[in-house]
Short mmCIF file of C-alpha atoms (C1' of nucleotides) in Angstrom, two decimals:
data_model
loop_
_atom_site.label_atom_id
_atom_site.label_comp_id
_atom_site.label_asym_id
_atom_site.label_seq_id
_atom_site.Cartn_x
_atom_site.Cartn_y
_atom_site.Cartn_z
CA MET A 140 93.96 55.74 96.76
CA GLN A 141 92.44 59.16 98.41
CA GLU A 142 89.92 59.14 96.17
CA GLU A 143 89.66 63.30 96.62
CA ILE A 144 93.43 62.41 95.13
CA LYS A 145 92.20 61.15 91.87
CA ARG A 146 88.84 63.07 91.38
CA ASN A 147 91.09 66.34 91.72
CA TYR A 148 94.74 65.41 89.61
CA GLY A 149 93.90 62.49 88.29
CA HIS A 150 93.54 63.40 84.93
CA ILE A 151 96.89 65.26 84.76
CA PHE A 152 99.02 63.33 86.79
CA GLU A 153 100.26 59.90 85.10
CA GLU A 154 99.12 56.79 87.59
CA GLU A 155 102.99 56.41 88.72
CA LEU A 156 103.00 60.07 89.96
CA LEU A 157 99.31 59.97 91.40
CA GLN A 158 101.07 56.74 93.53
CA GLU A 159 103.43 58.23 95.10
CA ILE A 160 101.35 60.93 95.92
CA ASN A 161 99.34 58.87 97.41
CA ASP A 162 102.21 57.33 99.42
CA ILE A 163 104.16 60.62 100.75
CA GLY A 164 101.52 63.45 100.70
CA VAL A 165 100.14 64.04 103.95
CA ILE A 166 96.35 65.19 104.19
CA LYS A 167 95.95 68.53 106.37
CA GLN A 168 92.46 69.46 107.54
CA VAL A 169 92.15 72.91 108.90
CA ASN A 170 88.88 75.68 109.62
CA SER A 171 87.77 78.68 108.29
CA GLY A 172 90.01 81.76 109.27
CA ASP A 173 93.12 79.28 110.12
CA GLU A 174 96.01 80.76 108.74
CA LEU A 175 98.23 78.85 106.92
CA ILE A 176 101.17 80.82 106.24
CA ARG A 177 102.46 83.85 107.80
CA THR A 178 105.32 86.51 106.33
CA GLY A 179 108.61 84.86 107.00
CA GLN A 180 107.83 81.83 107.43
CA TYR A 181 110.07 78.82 106.30
CA LEU A 182 108.66 76.77 104.73
CA SER A 183 109.35 73.17 104.15
CA ALA A 184 106.51 71.40 102.23
CA MET A 185 104.15 72.61 99.11
CA PRO A 186 100.65 72.30 99.37
CA LEU A 187 98.13 70.88 97.04
CA LEU A 188 94.62 72.38 97.74
CA ILE A 189 91.85 69.11 97.79
CA ASP A 190 89.03 71.23 99.00
CA GLY A 191 88.40 74.62 100.27
CA VAL A 192 89.00 78.51 99.43
CA ILE A 193 92.05 80.07 100.19
CA LYS A 194 92.66 83.71 100.44
CA VAL A 195 96.06 84.86 99.89
CA MET A 196 97.50 88.00 100.70
CA ARG A 197 100.50 90.38 101.57
CA GLU A 198 101.12 92.64 103.60
CA ASP A 199 103.72 95.23 104.17
CA GLU A 200 105.84 96.45 107.67
CA ASP A 201 103.40 98.20 109.06
CA GLY A 202 100.86 95.21 108.43
CA PHE A 203 98.32 96.60 106.01
CA GLU A 204 97.47 94.13 103.86
CA LEU A 205 96.18 94.02 100.23
CA MET A 206 94.18 90.70 98.90
CA LEU A 207 96.22 89.08 96.16
CA TYR A 208 94.12 85.86 94.64
CA TYR A 209 92.65 83.21 95.80
CA LEU A 210 93.33 79.53 95.62
CA GLU A 211 90.94 76.71 94.98
CA LYS A 212 90.60 73.18 94.41
CA GLY A 213 93.39 71.03 92.11
CA GLU A 214 95.69 74.24 92.36
CA THR A 215 98.97 74.89 94.15
CA CYS A 216 100.47 78.41 94.50
CA ALA A 217 103.68 79.27 92.87
CA MET A 218 104.34 81.55 95.24
CA THR A 219 105.03 78.85 98.33
CA LEU A 220 106.68 77.14 95.71
CA SER A 221 108.83 79.85 95.27
CA CYS A 222 109.82 80.35 98.50
CA CYS A 223 110.76 75.99 99.03
CA THR A 224 113.01 75.89 96.16
CA GLY A 225 115.26 78.72 97.36
CA SER A 226 114.16 77.83 100.82
CA ALA A 227 114.33 81.64 101.39
CA VAL A 228 110.70 82.48 103.89
CA SER A 229 107.21 83.22 102.45
CA GLU A 230 106.75 86.49 100.92
CA ILE A 231 102.91 86.41 101.62
CA ARG A 232 100.10 84.74 103.85
CA ALA A 233 97.93 82.99 103.18
CA ILE A 234 94.81 81.79 105.51
CA ALA A 235 91.33 79.55 104.86
CA GLU A 236 88.42 81.53 103.97
CA THR A 237 86.48 78.27 104.37
CA GLU A 238 86.97 74.49 106.04
CA SER A 239 89.63 73.29 103.42
CA ARG A 240 91.61 69.95 102.85
CA LEU A 241 95.05 70.59 101.75
CA LEU A 242 97.89 67.60 100.48
CA MET A 243 101.31 68.45 101.80
CA ILE A 244 104.33 67.80 100.01
CA PRO A 245 108.36 67.59 101.10
CA ILE A 246 109.80 69.93 99.17
CA GLU A 247 112.71 67.31 98.47
CA LYS A 248 109.83 65.16 96.45
CA MET A 249 108.42 68.25 93.96
CA GLU A 250 112.24 68.96 92.93
CA GLU A 251 112.30 64.96 92.03
CA TRP A 252 109.14 64.60 90.57
CA LEU A 253 109.81 68.05 88.11
CA GLY A 254 113.13 65.71 86.93
CA LYS A 255 111.21 62.94 86.70
CA TYR A 256 107.51 63.00 85.10
CA LYS A 257 106.19 65.51 82.72
CA SER A 258 102.72 66.11 83.71
CA TRP A 259 104.28 67.57 87.25
CA ARG A 260 107.02 70.03 85.39
CA ASN A 261 104.16 70.89 83.67
CA PHE A 262 101.46 71.44 86.14
CA ILE A 263 104.59 73.44 87.74
CA PHE A 264 104.59 75.64 84.85
CA ASP A 265 100.84 76.22 84.98
CA SER A 266 100.55 77.26 88.27
CA TYR A 267 103.85 79.96 87.61
CA HIS A 268 101.96 80.79 84.68
CA GLN A 269 98.54 81.54 86.56
CA ARG A 270 100.22 83.01 89.09
CA LEU A 271 101.54 85.88 87.49
CA MET A 272 98.29 86.29 85.36
CA GLU A 273 97.76 87.25 88.36
CA MET A 274 99.59 89.33 89.70
CA VAL A 275 99.28 91.15 86.49
CA SER A 276 95.26 91.53 86.73
CA THR A 277 96.06 92.38 90.04
CA ILE A 278 98.67 95.42 89.27
CA ASP A 279 96.27 96.26 85.86
CA THR A 280 93.54 97.05 89.07
CA ILE A 281 95.18 99.24 90.91
CA ALA A 282 96.62 100.94 88.80
CA PHE A 283 94.57 101.34 86.34
CA LYS A 284 90.78 101.77 88.30
CA LYS A 285 89.74 103.27 90.42
CA MET A 286 88.33 102.48 93.69
CA ASP A 287 85.03 101.85 92.25
CA GLU A 288 85.64 99.72 89.43
CA ARG A 289 88.07 97.32 92.53
CA LEU A 290 85.54 96.89 94.31
CA LEU A 291 82.79 95.42 91.02
CA GLU A 292 85.98 93.11 90.77
CA TYR A 293 86.10 92.24 94.19
CA LEU A 294 82.23 91.41 94.36
CA ARG A 295 82.45 89.50 90.99
CA ASN A 296 85.61 87.37 92.50
CA LYS A 297 84.62 86.68 95.25
CA SER A 298 81.06 85.97 93.55
CA LYS A 299 82.57 83.54 91.81
CA HIS A 300 85.20 81.37 93.83
CA TYR A 301 81.67 81.15 95.97
CA ASN A 302 79.44 80.30 93.01
CA ASP A 303 76.85 82.12 95.59
CA SER A 304 75.41 86.18 94.48
CA GLU A 305 74.88 86.76 98.27
CA ILE A 306 78.11 87.39 99.01
CA LYS A 307 79.01 86.94 103.24
CA VAL A 308 81.06 89.70 104.47
CA THR A 309 81.13 93.17 106.26
CA HIS A 310 82.78 96.66 105.06
CA GLN A 311 85.13 96.54 107.10
CA ASP A 312 86.20 93.18 105.51
CA ILE A 313 87.09 94.86 101.77
CA ALA A 314 88.67 97.14 103.24
CA PHE A 315 91.03 95.26 104.29
CA ASP A 316 90.96 93.36 101.29
CA LEU A 317 91.15 96.23 98.98
CA HIS A 318 93.52 97.85 101.65
CA THR A 319 91.20 101.28 102.65
CA SER A 320 89.25 102.54 105.18
CA ARG A 321 85.40 101.33 105.97
CA VAL A 322 84.03 104.79 104.91
CA VAL A 323 84.64 104.46 101.75
CA ILE A 324 84.09 101.18 100.90
CA SER A 325 80.33 101.62 102.77
CA ARG A 326 80.33 105.20 100.30
CA LEU A 327 81.13 103.15 97.37
CA LEU A 328 78.63 100.02 98.29
CA LYS A 329 75.40 102.53 99.27
CA ARG A 330 76.18 104.06 95.26
CA LEU A 331 75.53 101.08 94.18
CA GLU A 332 72.93 100.27 96.09
CA LYS A 333 71.62 103.51 94.76
CA THR A 334 71.82 102.39 91.11
CA ASN A 335 70.52 99.26 92.22
CA ARG A 336 73.19 96.59 91.30
CA ILE A 337 74.01 95.80 94.73
CA LYS A 338 71.59 95.17 97.28
CA LEU A 339 72.65 95.37 100.78
CA ASN A 340 71.96 93.55 104.21
CA ARG A 341 73.83 93.34 107.70
CA ASN A 342 76.73 91.12 106.91
CA SER A 343 76.20 90.30 103.12
CA ILE A 344 75.04 91.75 99.81
CA LYS A 345 73.63 90.17 97.13
CA LEU A 346 74.75 91.50 93.84
CA ILE A 347 72.28 92.13 91.42
CA ASP A 348 73.42 93.95 88.02
CA ILE A 349 77.48 93.74 88.38
CA ASP A 350 78.67 92.82 84.90
CA MET B 49 131.21 79.30 70.66
CA GLN B 50 130.08 83.28 70.89
CA GLU B 51 132.20 84.52 74.04
CA GLU B 52 129.50 86.60 75.18
CA ILE B 53 127.36 83.46 76.02
CA LYS B 54 129.79 82.30 77.81
CA ARG B 55 130.78 85.51 79.92
CA ASN B 56 126.98 85.79 80.85
CA TYR B 57 125.81 82.46 80.76
CA GLY B 58 128.58 79.73 81.49
CA HIS B 59 128.65 80.21 85.33
CA ILE B 60 125.02 78.24 85.36
CA PHE B 61 124.98 76.49 82.40
CA GLU B 62 127.00 72.85 81.57
CA GLU B 63 129.22 72.67 78.72
CA GLU B 64 126.62 70.90 76.30
CA LEU B 65 123.83 72.67 76.38
CA LEU B 66 126.21 76.54 75.69
CA GLN B 67 127.13 74.60 72.91
CA GLU B 68 123.19 73.60 72.09
CA ILE B 69 122.79 77.30 72.70
CA ASN B 70 125.67 78.34 70.65
CA ASP B 71 124.30 76.51 67.40
CA ILE B 72 120.88 77.15 67.61
CA GLY B 73 119.84 80.96 69.13
CA VAL B 74 119.85 83.55 66.89
CA ILE B 75 121.44 86.58 68.16
CA LYS B 76 119.66 89.05 67.41
CA GLN B 77 120.95 93.25 67.97
CA VAL B 78 118.17 96.08 68.78
CA ASN B 79 119.06 100.16 68.88
CA SER B 80 117.65 102.02 71.81
CA GLY B 81 113.95 102.71 71.45
CA ASP B 82 112.98 99.24 69.63
CA GLU B 83 109.87 97.67 70.34
CA LEU B 84 110.53 93.87 70.94
CA ILE B 85 107.03 92.75 72.18
CA ARG B 86 103.73 94.10 71.44
CA THR B 87 101.09 93.62 73.78
CA GLY B 88 99.27 91.08 72.10
CA GLN B 89 101.97 89.33 69.58
CA TYR B 90 101.90 85.88 69.01
CA LEU B 91 105.48 85.00 70.15
CA SER B 92 107.62 81.81 68.71
CA ALA B 93 111.07 82.33 70.01
CA MET B 94 112.16 83.38 73.79
CA PRO B 95 114.71 85.76 74.65
CA LEU B 96 118.10 85.70 76.57
CA LEU B 97 119.61 88.64 77.10
CA ILE B 98 123.30 89.34 76.16
CA ASP B 99 123.83 92.62 76.76
CA GLY B 100 121.30 95.85 76.36
CA VAL B 101 118.60 97.30 79.30
CA ILE B 102 114.95 96.36 78.22
CA LYS B 103 112.26 97.89 79.22
CA VAL B 104 109.23 95.56 80.06
CA MET B 105 105.43 97.16 80.79
CA ARG B 106 101.59 96.71 80.64
CA GLU B 107 99.54 98.43 78.52
CA ASP B 108 95.16 98.99 79.48
CA GLU B 109 93.19 99.16 77.21
CA ASP B 110 93.54 102.41 76.59
CA GLY B 111 96.47 102.16 75.65
CA PHE B 112 98.02 103.30 79.26
CA GLU B 113 101.14 102.30 80.57
CA LEU B 114 102.57 101.08 84.36
CA MET B 115 106.13 99.95 84.52
CA LEU B 116 106.86 96.78 85.45
CA TYR B 117 110.90 95.84 85.67
CA TYR B 118 114.36 95.61 83.66
CA LEU B 119 115.85 92.91 82.10
CA GLU B 120 119.33 92.92 82.37
CA LYS B 121 121.54 91.24 80.38
CA GLY B 122 122.03 87.78 81.98
CA GLU B 123 118.01 87.41 82.42
CA THR B 124 114.75 85.96 80.77
CA CYS B 125 111.74 87.64 80.92
CA ALA B 126 108.75 84.56 82.79
CA MET B 127 106.20 86.16 81.28
CA THR B 128 107.38 85.91 77.88
CA LEU B 129 108.56 81.97 78.45
CA SER B 130 104.87 81.78 80.08
CA CYS B 131 102.71 82.89 77.05
CA CYS B 132 105.71 80.97 74.75
CA THR B 133 104.54 77.82 76.07
CA GLY B 134 100.67 78.65 76.00
CA SER B 135 101.74 79.52 72.68
CA ALA B 136 98.80 82.23 74.25
CA VAL B 137 99.40 85.67 73.58
CA SER B 138 102.07 88.14 75.08
CA GLU B 139 100.32 89.64 78.01
CA ILE B 140 103.34 92.93 77.96
CA ARG B 141 104.97 95.27 76.07
CA ALA B 142 108.94 95.66 76.26
CA ILE B 143 110.49 98.49 75.27
CA ALA B 144 115.01 98.81 74.62
CA GLU B 145 115.81 100.89 76.70
CA THR B 146 119.34 101.08 75.97
CA GLU B 147 121.36 99.30 72.26
CA SER B 148 120.47 95.45 73.67
CA ARG B 149 121.92 92.35 72.07
CA LEU B 150 119.35 89.35 72.62
CA LEU B 151 119.55 85.26 71.68
CA MET B 152 116.28 84.13 70.18
CA ILE B 153 115.48 80.68 71.31
CA PRO B 154 112.72 78.32 69.51
CA ILE B 155 109.92 77.41 71.61
CA GLU B 156 110.48 73.67 70.94
CA LYS B 157 114.18 74.16 72.42
CA MET B 158 113.07 75.46 75.42
CA GLU B 159 110.56 72.46 76.23
CA GLU B 160 112.99 69.92 75.15
CA TRP B 161 115.56 71.55 77.17
CA LEU B 162 113.51 71.57 80.90
CA GLY B 163 113.16 67.30 80.50
CA LYS B 164 117.15 67.17 79.27
CA TYR B 165 119.09 69.78 81.63
CA LYS B 166 119.11 70.45 84.83
CA SER B 167 120.70 73.54 85.00
CA TRP B 168 118.14 74.66 82.73
CA ARG B 169 115.37 74.24 84.88
CA ASN B 170 116.90 75.93 88.12
CA PHE B 171 117.60 78.84 85.26
CA ILE B 172 113.99 78.79 84.22
CA PHE B 173 112.51 77.98 87.26
CA ASP B 174 114.63 81.21 88.56
CA SER B 175 113.60 83.09 86.31
CA TYR B 176 109.63 82.76 87.21
CA HIS B 177 110.71 83.48 90.81
CA GLN B 178 112.36 86.54 89.69
CA ARG B 179 109.41 87.84 87.64
CA LEU B 180 107.03 87.04 90.56
CA MET B 181 108.62 88.52 92.77
CA GLU B 182 109.29 92.33 91.31
CA MET B 183 105.86 91.97 90.60
CA VAL B 184 104.92 91.50 94.16
CA SER B 185 106.94 94.70 95.49
CA THR B 186 105.40 96.72 92.38
CA ILE B 187 102.10 95.14 93.65
CA ASP B 188 103.25 96.67 97.22
CA THR B 189 104.75 100.29 95.96
CA ILE B 190 101.57 100.88 93.68
CA ALA B 191 99.46 98.91 96.69
CA PHE B 192 100.97 100.48 100.10
CA LYS B 193 102.79 103.99 99.19
CA LYS B 194 102.21 107.19 97.92
CA MET B 195 103.29 108.68 94.86
CA ASP B 196 106.17 110.61 96.68
CA GLU B 197 107.48 107.05 97.49
CA ARG B 198 106.86 105.12 94.46
CA LEU B 199 109.08 108.13 92.50
CA LEU B 200 111.94 107.80 94.98
CA GLU B 201 112.10 103.76 93.87
CA TYR B 202 110.94 104.67 90.30
CA LEU B 203 114.71 106.70 90.99
CA ARG B 204 116.62 104.34 93.06
CA ASN B 205 116.19 101.32 89.94
CA LYS B 206 116.59 103.68 87.15
CA SER B 207 119.63 104.90 88.77
CA LYS B 208 120.81 100.84 89.91
CA HIS B 209 119.88 99.75 86.27
CA TYR B 210 121.82 102.25 84.19
CA ASN B 211 124.79 102.51 87.06
CA ASP B 212 125.01 105.94 87.06
CA SER B 213 123.00 108.90 89.84
CA GLU B 214 122.52 111.24 86.55
CA ILE B 215 119.51 109.81 85.11
CA LYS B 216 118.61 110.90 81.83
CA VAL B 217 114.93 111.74 81.70
CA THR B 218 112.09 114.03 81.44
CA HIS B 219 109.62 113.86 83.98
CA GLN B 220 106.98 112.96 80.87
CA ASP B 221 108.98 109.66 80.84
CA ILE B 222 108.89 109.09 84.29
CA ALA B 223 104.95 110.23 84.15
CA PHE B 224 104.59 107.69 81.94
CA ASP B 225 106.08 104.58 83.32
CA LEU B 226 104.40 105.99 86.50
CA HIS B 227 100.76 105.49 85.30
CA THR B 228 100.35 109.92 86.51
CA SER B 229 100.00 112.59 84.89
CA ARG B 230 104.01 114.81 84.10
CA VAL B 231 102.57 118.01 86.48
CA VAL B 232 102.55 115.96 89.24
CA ILE B 233 106.19 114.56 88.85
CA SER B 234 107.53 117.93 88.02
CA ARG B 235 105.62 119.44 91.98
CA LEU B 236 106.94 116.19 93.91
CA LEU B 237 110.28 116.33 91.77
CA LYS B 238 110.43 119.66 92.65
CA ARG B 239 109.70 118.53 96.26
CA LEU B 240 112.53 116.63 96.43
CA GLU B 241 115.07 119.57 95.10
CA LYS B 242 113.64 121.41 97.83
CA THR B 243 114.89 119.16 100.30
CA ASN B 244 118.48 118.69 98.25
CA ARG B 245 118.08 114.84 97.79
CA ILE B 246 117.85 115.54 93.87
CA LYS B 247 119.71 118.24 91.26
CA LEU B 248 117.50 118.89 88.33
CA ASN B 249 118.24 119.68 85.70
CA ARG B 250 116.87 119.57 81.55
CA ASN B 251 116.65 116.09 80.07
CA SER B 252 118.58 114.28 83.09
CA ILE B 253 117.87 114.61 86.91
CA LYS B 254 121.12 114.38 89.16
CA LEU B 255 120.59 112.18 92.47
CA ILE B 256 122.44 113.16 95.70
CA ASP B 257 120.75 111.05 99.04
CA ILE B 258 117.52 109.05 98.03
CA ASP B 259 117.72 106.36 100.10
"C1'" DT C 21 118.88 134.84 63.57
"C1'" DA C 22 113.28 133.76 63.34
"C1'" DG C 23 111.18 130.30 64.14
"C1'" DT C 24 109.53 125.85 66.16
"C1'" DA C 25 108.56 122.46 69.31
"C1'" DT C 26 109.65 120.48 73.23
"C1'" DC C 27 111.08 120.56 78.37
"C1'" DC C 28 109.93 122.63 83.55
"C1'" DG C 29 107.37 125.31 86.75
"C1'" DT C 30 103.24 126.90 88.64
"C1'" DA C 31 98.68 129.07 90.21
"C1'" DA C 32 94.25 127.65 90.39
"C1'" DC C 33 91.08 124.26 90.40
"C1'" DT C 34 88.24 119.24 90.39
"C1'" DT C 35 87.66 114.38 91.76
"C1'" DT C 36 89.09 110.81 94.56
"C1'" DT C 37 90.46 109.27 98.30
"C1'" DG C 38 91.23 108.80 103.44
"C1'" DT C 39 90.27 110.56 108.38
"C1'" DT C 40 87.60 111.41 112.26
"C1'" DA C 41 83.64 111.10 114.68
"C1'" DC C 42 78.92 110.37 115.40
"C1'" DT C 43 74.51 108.07 114.86
"C1'" DG C 44 71.50 104.10 115.08
"C1'" DC C 45 70.26 99.50 114.28
"C1'" DC C 46 70.46 94.72 115.32
"C1'" DA C 47 72.20 90.37 117.44
"C1'" DC C 48 73.27 88.28 121.64
"C1'" DA C 49 74.78 87.60 126.36
"C1'" DG C 50 73.63 88.13 131.13
"C1'" DC D 171 64.73 92.66 129.29
"C1'" DT D 172 68.63 95.49 129.12
"C1'" DG D 173 73.17 96.11 127.89
"C1'" DT D 174 77.74 96.19 124.78
"C1'" DG D 175 79.64 95.09 120.87
"C1'" DG D 176 80.05 95.31 116.41
"C1'" DC D 177 77.94 96.49 112.59
"C1'" DA D 178 76.71 100.27 108.51
"C1'" DG D 179 75.26 105.39 107.31
"C1'" DT D 180 76.66 110.29 106.94
"C1'" DA D 181 78.67 114.43 107.11
"C1'" DA D 182 83.00 117.26 107.09
"C1'" DC D 183 87.25 118.24 106.45
"C1'" DA D 184 91.87 117.22 105.32
"C1'" DA D 185 95.30 114.98 102.26
"C1'" DA D 186 96.55 113.47 97.46
"C1'" DA D 187 96.15 112.94 92.86
"C1'" DG D 188 94.86 114.50 88.64
"C1'" DT D 189 93.63 118.34 85.22
"C1'" DT D 190 94.08 122.52 82.08
"C1'" DA D 191 96.33 126.50 81.45
"C1'" DC D 192 99.65 129.28 80.82
"C1'" DG D 193 104.32 131.25 80.53
"C1'" DG D 194 109.42 131.09 80.13
"C1'" DA D 195 113.63 128.92 79.12
"C1'" DT D 196 115.98 126.32 76.18
"C1'" DA D 197 117.76 123.69 72.22
"C1'" DC D 198 117.59 123.05 67.31
"C1'" DT D 199 116.19 124.01 62.55
"C1'" DA D 200 115.92 126.90 58.56
#
DNA sequence: TAGTATCCGTAACTTTTGTTACTGCCACAG
DNA sequence: CTGTGGCAGTAACAAAAGTTACGGATACTA
């Protein structure tokens, strides 16, 4: 039994299921920046994240992007899952933001386990629930908030997921994730710096007081 | 056995489950304009929609609203469901747009059936899938499109759900649903009329060429 | 029929966001 | 050390969306 499977999933899955996961799952190692899922891709396996941070985003026809949410260890992506089951193509794009390790589970198994293990069922439902809530929260910020608030939320969120008050990112990166322009982000960041809420450096932003 | 249960759900659920639904579900009749679910409410039953159109929306702290999607007969709301299972409060608000009939199922049953009936499991998963897709589509329009496009999509969608090219609605109603101001909607509608894509009347909009 | 409320059109203005263009700065490779 | 490319700051302007204000039309009702 792989140590990490137990560590990340041991408290939610029963022994028998853990054993099956161990036997069947294939570990996949990816580097920072690797594309895990392309929009329009067919999917035949769903990933359980063991380690790392995955960024999930939405693309429109013109290739413009908007970040949806991050995935962390112990999580899976209901979005992928949703596509798997319907054997439909992916509606999203997923990029590894850090070096990551995933456990790939073939779809047939995921279906089989749904009937067989209550814990698996709960895990999958929980995953759906979490994603739905993230989506709602994303809609909230886009619909109700102005860009300055969205930017703040972005910084908070990123800081939380990396567990670091220093964020390594360029203004252009942020602009892509929030689907706006670099100039707008620079402008707003500068304003935040002037009010002493952040400290700007080349390729990095230090959060000081953003709550 | 209620005729409508069979008509709307007969092709997806097995006989035994249909019987249980019939025995346990309680029919609830609501009028146009009735509030079915309030933001923050505790939920103890999930609704299966038998007849009518339900509008589901999101509220922010200040009471501003944004329409998320419509529910139609044969559907259920994964959002509600998601809250039910976690016995958490509702994240959304639901209003009957027309006179509607719902079949209320206690949460315990819904959990029980998940293990017992494959068709129920598929139904619930499908519902989650649909809602996720609607959310993504909502995010798309808000994030990538300007108000004129969003308005067009709103009109198309409404027309589809009511199966009528004449939409009975005030500019203010639309403004609430899209979370903008009445003046903006009037302005854009006028522009659409000038290019012969719609015909405006008091309390109603006739769609002519909006594809 | 007069009074009242709602709906819609429009003008004038503000704010927010997006665009273009140019600058200096820094890091790194050669 | 020098050239090159990416990064950030800023100005000036354009477009989109939001706000305020007012007036005319319509429907309803007392």
